[in-house]
Amino acid sequence: MTMVPQGGPGLSRAGGGGSSSLYDVLELILDRGLVIDAFVRVSVVGIELIKIDARIVVASVDTYLRFAEACNRLDLESGRSAPAQLPDVVGKVVEGGSRGKTKGALGGALDAVTQSLRGRSEDEEAEEEPEEEQEEQEDELEEEAEPVRRRRPARRPVRRERK
Amino acid sequence: MTVYVYAITSRDHPCRLDGTTGVGARAAPVRVLAAGELRAVVSDIDEEIRPRRRDVAAHQAVQDRLMADGTPLPLQFGYTAPDDASVRHTLEEHAQTYRAALDRVEGCAEYNVKASREQERLLREILDDSPEARRLNDAIVAGSQDPRLPLELGRMVAAEVELRHASAASDLVRALVGPAREHVLHQPVGSEDFLNLSLLVPRDEEAALVKAHAAVARDDDKGVSVRLSGPLPPYSFVP
């Protein structure tokens, strides 16, 4: 989906599925922008998760095996095939070792952000995607993200002192 | 009272923010603090701000309003200061830095480009192009129990995926950077994305970018789609 200038500014809630475009620029809003050390950054779990999620682990045995499996599932004769999407790959990696686990768990947390941004809310009721299965997503992600932090103390975001 | 800080602008920015409300459940009015040649856009908050959709959208909506009249320096989501005085103090203390940062982005907007490729099509292409990968795949599908085969196939395919993504990414960068004053590559987010490119585009070059994007937006044969977002405040081009 494309947001192009059409007479006015406005990305976030311009018509035509604005919330998914907000999702497309989420990491810019959370992870880029001016940083002012003298100010306090509110402790926001999701921010750190996004950052970590972006480090994609490609060179691992788990990844190789998942790629091979995805290839094996292709129906090369008929052109029809079982879908071999990477989310599936990522999900399964969770079971396969500690490096994969990090990626998988955090991928899940990112999904939570996606869901929360695509879910319903009072000001954006237009979004009714049939493939959206999780109806009851919170409009925030801290609950989902919390277990990730507990399980992986090494990745725990640094909580800055407030005030 | 604690204030949430959205952006810094030059003093001559009109900051037309009437009726704009800020982050937080109370949705306090957004207001402007002046200090020397600079202004800060803030609102009062009395709670902890988290990245709820409502608040991220509110943060972005303030930026959109500002972009209508000139390019601000957008803060990263989530910054607060103890009170108005400390915001003014920071503006004064770092006036030179912010002034230079404003000059850098003046008259420009950020556009972000994300490109994805359907994995299934990519894997098909790789198996079509590589007889060795195809042979390994056929052997596994035929029932070979040799544990080395999947590993070898996977390694081969992973390398090809990386190679093809890199090559497609650099083609897109070449096709899109023309109208940009600066550009920066970010790590792709999401499982099928292979490009995350931010461009700093002069406002009078936006049409050229939109046109360049239209030429590459979809390649159905390859399963590639290229999403353009913007105009955005220059999140990727500030200190």
Short mmCIF file of N, CA, C and O in Angstrom, two decimals, chain B residues 109-152:
data_model
loop_
_atom_site.label_atom_id
_atom_site.label_comp_id
_atom_site.label_asym_id
_atom_site.label_seq_id
_atom_site.Cartn_x
_atom_site.Cartn_y
_atom_site.Cartn_z
N ALA B 109 11.24 16.25 2.93
CA ALA B 109 10.47 15.27 3.69
C ALA B 109 11.17 13.93 3.56
O ALA B 109 11.90 13.70 2.60
N GLU B 110 10.93 13.09 4.55
CA GLU B 110 11.44 11.72 4.43
C GLU B 110 10.42 10.84 3.74
O GLU B 110 9.21 10.94 3.99
N TYR B 111 10.90 9.99 2.89
CA TYR B 111 10.08 8.93 2.32
C TYR B 111 10.76 7.61 2.65
O TYR B 111 11.98 7.49 2.56
N ASN B 112 9.94 6.65 3.06
CA ASN B 112 10.50 5.34 3.40
C ASN B 112 10.01 4.31 2.38
O ASN B 112 8.83 4.29 2.03
N VAL B 113 10.93 3.50 1.95
CA VAL B 113 10.60 2.49 0.95
C VAL B 113 10.88 1.11 1.53
O VAL B 113 11.98 0.85 2.02
N LYS B 114 9.88 0.28 1.51
CA LYS B 114 10.07 -1.10 1.95
C LYS B 114 9.71 -2.01 0.79
O LYS B 114 8.68 -1.82 0.13
N ALA B 115 10.55 -2.99 0.56
CA ALA B 115 10.27 -3.92 -0.53
C ALA B 115 10.27 -5.34 0.01
O ALA B 115 11.08 -5.69 0.86
N SER B 116 9.32 -6.11 -0.48
CA SER B 116 9.24 -7.50 -0.02
C SER B 116 9.13 -8.41 -1.23
O SER B 116 8.78 -7.98 -2.34
N ARG B 117 9.48 -9.64 -1.00
CA ARG B 117 9.34 -10.62 -2.07
C ARG B 117 8.72 -11.88 -1.50
O ARG B 117 9.17 -12.37 -0.46
N GLU B 118 7.71 -12.39 -2.17
CA GLU B 118 7.08 -13.63 -1.70
C GLU B 118 8.13 -14.72 -1.67
O GLU B 118 8.77 -15.02 -2.66
N GLN B 119 8.25 -15.33 -0.51
CA GLN B 119 9.31 -16.31 -0.36
C GLN B 119 9.12 -17.51 -1.29
O GLN B 119 10.08 -18.05 -1.84
N GLU B 120 7.88 -17.91 -1.45
CA GLU B 120 7.65 -19.10 -2.25
C GLU B 120 8.15 -18.93 -3.69
O GLU B 120 8.79 -19.81 -4.26
N ARG B 121 7.85 -17.77 -4.24
CA ARG B 121 8.32 -17.51 -5.61
C ARG B 121 9.83 -17.47 -5.69
O ARG B 121 10.44 -17.92 -6.66
N LEU B 122 10.41 -16.91 -4.67
CA LEU B 122 11.87 -16.82 -4.64
C LEU B 122 12.48 -18.22 -4.59
O LEU B 122 13.43 -18.52 -5.33
N LEU B 123 11.93 -19.07 -3.75
CA LEU B 123 12.47 -20.43 -3.64
C LEU B 123 12.30 -21.19 -4.96
O LEU B 123 13.19 -21.91 -5.41
N ARG B 124 11.15 -21.00 -5.59
CA ARG B 124 10.93 -21.64 -6.89
C ARG B 124 11.98 -21.20 -7.90
O ARG B 124 12.52 -21.99 -8.65
N GLU B 125 12.21 -19.90 -7.90
CA GLU B 125 13.18 -19.35 -8.86
C GLU B 125 14.56 -19.97 -8.62
O GLU B 125 15.26 -20.34 -9.56
N ILE B 126 14.93 -20.08 -7.35
CA ILE B 126 16.24 -20.63 -7.03
C ILE B 126 16.33 -22.10 -7.47
O ILE B 126 17.32 -22.52 -8.07
N LEU B 127 15.29 -22.86 -7.21
CA LEU B 127 15.31 -24.27 -7.62
C LEU B 127 15.31 -24.40 -9.14
O LEU B 127 15.92 -25.32 -9.69
N ASP B 128 14.65 -23.46 -9.82
CA ASP B 128 14.66 -23.48 -11.28
C ASP B 128 16.04 -23.17 -11.83
O ASP B 128 16.48 -23.75 -12.81
N ASP B 129 16.71 -22.24 -11.18
CA ASP B 129 17.99 -21.77 -11.71
C ASP B 129 19.16 -22.67 -11.33
O ASP B 129 20.19 -22.65 -11.98
N SER B 130 19.03 -23.37 -10.25
CA SER B 130 20.17 -24.13 -9.75
C SER B 130 19.93 -25.64 -9.85
O SER B 130 19.19 -26.22 -9.06
N PRO B 131 20.55 -26.27 -10.83
CA PRO B 131 20.37 -27.71 -10.99
C PRO B 131 20.79 -28.48 -9.74
O PRO B 131 20.17 -29.49 -9.39
N GLU B 132 21.83 -28.00 -9.07
CA GLU B 132 22.31 -28.69 -7.88
C GLU B 132 21.27 -28.62 -6.75
O GLU B 132 21.00 -29.62 -6.07
N ALA B 133 20.70 -27.46 -6.55
CA ALA B 133 19.65 -27.33 -5.53
C ALA B 133 18.46 -28.20 -5.89
O ALA B 133 17.88 -28.87 -5.03
N ARG B 134 18.12 -28.20 -7.14
CA ARG B 134 16.99 -29.01 -7.60
C ARG B 134 17.25 -30.50 -7.34
O ARG B 134 16.39 -31.24 -6.89
N ARG B 135 18.50 -30.91 -7.63
CA ARG B 135 18.85 -32.31 -7.44
C ARG B 135 18.72 -32.70 -5.96
O ARG B 135 18.14 -33.74 -5.62
N LEU B 136 19.25 -31.85 -5.10
CA LEU B 136 19.15 -32.12 -3.66
C LEU B 136 17.70 -32.19 -3.21
O LEU B 136 17.29 -33.08 -2.46
N ASN B 137 16.93 -31.23 -3.69
CA ASN B 137 15.52 -31.18 -3.30
C ASN B 137 14.79 -32.44 -3.76
O ASN B 137 14.04 -33.05 -2.99
N ASP B 138 15.05 -32.82 -5.01
CA ASP B 138 14.40 -34.03 -5.53
C ASP B 138 14.76 -35.25 -4.70
O ASP B 138 13.91 -36.09 -4.41
N ALA B 139 16.03 -35.34 -4.34
CA ALA B 139 16.48 -36.50 -3.56
C ALA B 139 15.78 -36.56 -2.21
O ALA B 139 15.36 -37.62 -1.75
N ILE B 140 15.64 -35.40 -1.58
CA ILE B 140 14.98 -35.39 -0.26
C ILE B 140 13.50 -35.75 -0.40
O ILE B 140 12.96 -36.55 0.35
N VAL B 141 12.86 -35.14 -1.40
CA VAL B 141 11.43 -35.39 -1.59
C VAL B 141 11.21 -36.87 -1.94
O VAL B 141 10.21 -37.48 -1.55
N ALA B 142 12.18 -37.46 -2.67
CA ALA B 142 12.06 -38.88 -3.05
C ALA B 142 12.26 -39.80 -1.86
O ALA B 142 12.09 -41.01 -1.97
N GLY B 143 12.69 -39.24 -0.73
CA GLY B 143 12.75 -40.06 0.47
C GLY B 143 14.14 -40.34 1.01
O GLY B 143 14.29 -41.15 1.95
N SER B 144 15.15 -39.71 0.46
CA SER B 144 16.49 -39.93 0.98
C SER B 144 16.57 -39.56 2.46
O SER B 144 16.05 -38.52 2.88
N GLN B 145 17.21 -40.41 3.23
CA GLN B 145 17.32 -40.15 4.66
C GLN B 145 18.67 -39.54 5.03
O GLN B 145 18.98 -39.36 6.21
N ASP B 146 19.49 -39.27 4.05
CA ASP B 146 20.82 -38.70 4.32
C ASP B 146 20.66 -37.33 4.99
O ASP B 146 20.17 -36.39 4.36
N PRO B 147 21.08 -37.22 6.23
CA PRO B 147 20.86 -35.96 6.96
C PRO B 147 21.67 -34.80 6.41
O PRO B 147 21.40 -33.64 6.74
N ARG B 148 22.67 -35.09 5.58
CA ARG B 148 23.47 -33.98 5.05
C ARG B 148 22.74 -33.23 3.95
O ARG B 148 23.02 -32.07 3.67
N LEU B 149 21.81 -33.91 3.30
CA LEU B 149 21.16 -33.28 2.14
C LEU B 149 20.37 -32.02 2.49
O LEU B 149 20.56 -30.98 1.84
N PRO B 150 19.50 -32.08 3.49
CA PRO B 150 18.76 -30.86 3.81
C PRO B 150 19.67 -29.70 4.22
O PRO B 150 19.43 -28.55 3.87
N LEU B 151 20.72 -30.05 4.94
CA LEU B 151 21.64 -29.01 5.39
C LEU B 151 22.32 -28.35 4.19
O LEU B 151 22.45 -27.13 4.10
N GLU B 152 22.74 -29.20 3.26
CA GLU B 152 23.42 -28.70 2.08
C GLU B 152 22.47 -27.86 1.22
O GLU B 152 22.81 -26.77 0.76
#
